[in-house]
């Protein structure tokens, strides 16, 4: 059966809407905050990936959040741009203003509907919640015809009340009804049962899109989402790499590939350019400083690696013996020898396009090209992964207050480790020299003397991007200040330089965090 939707027109029953909330539910989880430039870069990548809706943020949360949603609405073409709001007038108006410039725009309103949340979190009676649903959706219609309404803690809501709220939202003009499993409590049959019930009991439900939003506290977010689709859901809410509150949200890459791989079981095709999945996942890791674990489905380093002899033998004879999808279908390519130190800028740009970077700005290209030349001088073979790492480094460092310029370190078994550091801070070059208990310690002390701050170093970890002793190191640094935690990443063939870059990255993220007030009442 087809539905007429204000943003998508006529939707036939095999069309599934991919609603990406990496920049909202994902970004609001500890350590994952992004600055404006990073959010814009990520939103462009999501548009290139082919998502249908980008939930760009929660505009009332802070002026920074409002500005990010507004900028994405102005510049990112293709997907519907959505802003989140509670039911208050101020929230809805702020969300409406933030998405106003988008070609297609959505306001997403949520309110808790479970007895537990209404009593302890909202301190509201059910009838007042019902009225708030009607009033807020009615108000939102003044800004756009594309309105989503969510029953927060929907999976633990009394079925009769969920039906009443859904009916009220549809009657007031909501065009998408989302039932979140906010605390990741439900089992697949529970979610399927809820959507089947809504479809059977709520008048007008046939005119709207039902949507699933699952959290991963029991590791069931993807399973719950697939079960919901089989029960008639037409929109899936998800995030890249499954980032999100606590254990995260349902992972976009896993859901999309499950639907692609099993059309026999679920007859829905998302309009995602699956070959861009890995690129998008890596970009998010570079921006946030969080790598996915090696065994992560689809995008983990080992997702297509066959270690055992029996498996390798089978795959060589016929890949289908042990591979249910091809690595290429999600963007994995063989790690190629790319270019040498004599390669020019045009070849470098071509390589970036082949790696899926599209058009990157001239400044970023120049910086990345300079670093590539430097790398090719120092490293015997330069792989695609090396290039991706250094370009991602440049992309995330654009528009930051503190920039790494240079580092010289003197260390060894008979020398007091000394670091000479050069940083550009708010456009001014600064230099400092420091000694420490080791070369990394000396480097971090030098950074502290150039940009004094109180943050505590909580984690320092080093890994290799490719193989061999000349491989680039990828370093992660975690800083904590006033309960706010950020992770930064840096890569270089020199582990100490990679450490300095990672520290500077983390510091820049901390500066963004300092300017931000977290919305007290936003849950999940
Ligand atoms: O998990 C949740 O309930 C949410 C809502 C705001 C949709 O993220
Ligand atoms: Zn959520």
mmCIF file of N, CA and C and ligand atoms in Angstrom, residues 21 24-25 28 55 84-85 108-111 148 150-154 178-183 213-215 237 245-246 249 522-524, ligand 1:
data_model
loop_
_atom_site.group_PDB
_atom_site.id
_atom_site.type_symbol
_atom_site.label_atom_id
_atom_site.label_comp_id
_atom_site.label_asym_id
_atom_site.label_seq_id
_atom_site.Cartn_x
_atom_site.Cartn_y
_atom_site.Cartn_z
ATOM 1 N N UNK A 21 20.491 9.755 12.890
ATOM 2 C CA UNK A 21 20.550 10.648 14.052
ATOM 3 C C UNK A 21 21.958 10.688 14.683
ATOM 4 N N UNK A 24 22.583 13.956 16.305
ATOM 5 C CA UNK A 24 21.753 14.324 17.450
ATOM 6 C C UNK A 24 21.889 13.279 18.568
ATOM 7 N N UNK A 25 21.287 12.111 18.409
ATOM 8 C CA UNK A 25 21.368 11.101 19.468
ATOM 9 C C UNK A 25 22.828 10.630 19.604
ATOM 10 N N UNK A 28 25.119 13.479 21.167
ATOM 11 C CA UNK A 28 24.866 13.888 22.554
ATOM 12 C C UNK A 28 25.442 12.885 23.563
ATOM 13 N N UNK A 55 18.847 14.021 11.165
ATOM 14 C CA UNK A 55 18.467 14.750 12.375
ATOM 15 C C UNK A 55 19.726 15.523 12.794
ATOM 16 N N UNK A 84 15.187 18.535 16.536
ATOM 17 C CA UNK A 84 14.440 17.906 17.631
ATOM 18 C C UNK A 84 13.870 18.971 18.576
ATOM 19 N N UNK A 85 12.714 18.675 19.161
ATOM 20 C CA UNK A 85 12.091 19.606 20.115
ATOM 21 C C UNK A 85 11.302 18.831 21.165
ATOM 22 N N UNK A 108 10.829 17.338 14.804
ATOM 23 C CA UNK A 108 10.638 16.066 15.514
ATOM 24 C C UNK A 108 10.343 16.392 16.980
ATOM 25 N N UNK A 109 9.120 16.112 17.390
ATOM 26 C CA UNK A 109 8.702 16.435 18.769
ATOM 27 C C UNK A 109 8.627 15.149 19.582
ATOM 28 N N UNK A 110 9.142 15.220 20.806
ATOM 29 C CA UNK A 110 9.029 14.020 21.652
ATOM 30 C C UNK A 110 8.547 14.389 23.044
ATOM 31 N N UNK A 111 7.852 13.423 23.660
ATOM 32 C CA UNK A 111 7.478 13.554 25.069
ATOM 33 C C UNK A 111 7.341 12.130 25.630
ATOM 34 N N UNK A 148 7.321 14.822 12.823
ATOM 35 C CA UNK A 148 7.455 13.504 13.455
ATOM 36 C C UNK A 148 7.129 13.652 14.929
ATOM 37 N N UNK A 150 7.350 11.501 18.622
ATOM 38 C CA UNK A 150 7.918 10.327 19.292
ATOM 39 C C UNK A 150 7.365 10.159 20.688
ATOM 40 N N UNK A 151 7.041 8.911 21.023
ATOM 41 C CA UNK A 151 6.604 8.557 22.381
ATOM 42 C C UNK A 151 7.844 8.098 23.135
ATOM 43 N N UNK A 152 8.503 9.011 23.854
ATOM 44 C CA UNK A 152 9.721 8.598 24.554
ATOM 45 C C UNK A 152 9.381 7.498 25.573
ATOM 46 N N UNK A 153 10.257 6.525 25.688
ATOM 47 C CA UNK A 153 10.039 5.328 26.511
ATOM 48 C C UNK A 153 8.791 4.576 26.029
ATOM 49 N N UNK A 154 8.561 4.671 24.721
ATOM 50 C CA UNK A 154 7.364 4.071 24.120
ATOM 51 C C UNK A 154 7.241 2.581 24.372
ATOM 52 N N UNK A 178 6.960 7.779 15.768
ATOM 53 C CA UNK A 178 8.140 7.019 16.151
ATOM 54 C C UNK A 178 7.935 6.431 17.553
ATOM 55 N N UNK A 179 8.232 5.144 17.684
ATOM 56 C CA UNK A 179 8.124 4.517 19.012
ATOM 57 C C UNK A 179 9.523 4.069 19.445
ATOM 58 N N UNK A 180 10.185 4.873 20.276
ATOM 59 C CA UNK A 180 11.533 4.493 20.692
ATOM 60 C C UNK A 180 11.536 3.443 21.798
ATOM 61 N N UNK A 181 12.533 2.583 21.714
ATOM 62 C CA UNK A 181 12.873 1.731 22.851
ATOM 63 C C UNK A 181 14.017 2.492 23.536
ATOM 64 N N UNK A 182 13.617 3.519 24.265
ATOM 65 C CA UNK A 182 14.548 4.521 24.789
ATOM 66 C C UNK A 182 15.644 3.924 25.661
ATOM 67 N N UNK A 183 15.284 2.924 26.467
ATOM 68 C CA UNK A 183 16.268 2.380 27.403
ATOM 69 C C UNK A 183 16.806 1.011 26.955
ATOM 70 N N UNK A 213 13.050 3.277 16.639
ATOM 71 C CA UNK A 213 14.230 3.969 17.196
ATOM 72 C C UNK A 213 14.698 3.121 18.378
ATOM 73 N N UNK A 214 15.736 2.324 18.177
ATOM 74 C CA UNK A 214 16.107 1.363 19.209
ATOM 75 C C UNK A 214 17.484 1.608 19.787
ATOM 76 N N UNK A 215 17.548 1.521 21.111
ATOM 77 C CA UNK A 215 18.851 1.636 21.790
ATOM 78 C C UNK A 215 19.394 0.241 22.081
ATOM 79 N N UNK A 237 15.397 4.603 12.459
ATOM 80 C CA UNK A 237 16.286 5.624 13.022
ATOM 81 C C UNK A 237 17.574 4.936 13.468
ATOM 82 N N UNK A 245 23.591 7.374 22.953
ATOM 83 C CA UNK A 245 23.518 7.302 24.424
ATOM 84 C C UNK A 245 23.882 5.914 24.943
ATOM 85 N N UNK A 246 24.626 5.855 26.027
ATOM 86 C CA UNK A 246 25.020 4.599 26.690
ATOM 87 C C UNK A 246 25.621 3.594 25.692
ATOM 88 N N UNK A 249 22.904 3.522 19.602
ATOM 89 C CA UNK A 249 21.670 3.329 18.824
ATOM 90 C C UNK A 249 21.896 2.178 17.839
ATOM 91 N N UNK A 522 16.909 16.364 28.563
ATOM 92 C CA UNK A 522 16.918 15.491 27.403
ATOM 93 C C UNK A 522 17.393 14.115 27.817
ATOM 94 N N UNK A 523 16.561 13.114 27.623
ATOM 95 C CA UNK A 523 17.051 11.767 27.906
ATOM 96 C C UNK A 523 17.079 11.000 26.610
ATOM 97 N N UNK A 524 17.934 9.961 26.603
ATOM 98 C CA UNK A 524 18.144 9.085 25.451
ATOM 99 C C UNK A 524 18.510 9.823 24.200
HETATM 100 O O1 LIG B 1 15.611 7.378 22.623
HETATM 101 C C1 LIG B 1 14.725 8.241 22.565
HETATM 102 O O2 LIG B 1 13.646 8.131 23.152
HETATM 103 C C2 LIG B 1 15.004 9.446 21.795
HETATM 104 C C3 LIG B 1 13.867 10.363 21.522
HETATM 105 C C4 LIG B 1 14.255 11.776 21.737
HETATM 106 C C5 LIG B 1 13.366 10.131 20.141
HETATM 107 O O3 LIG B 1 16.116 9.657 21.349
#
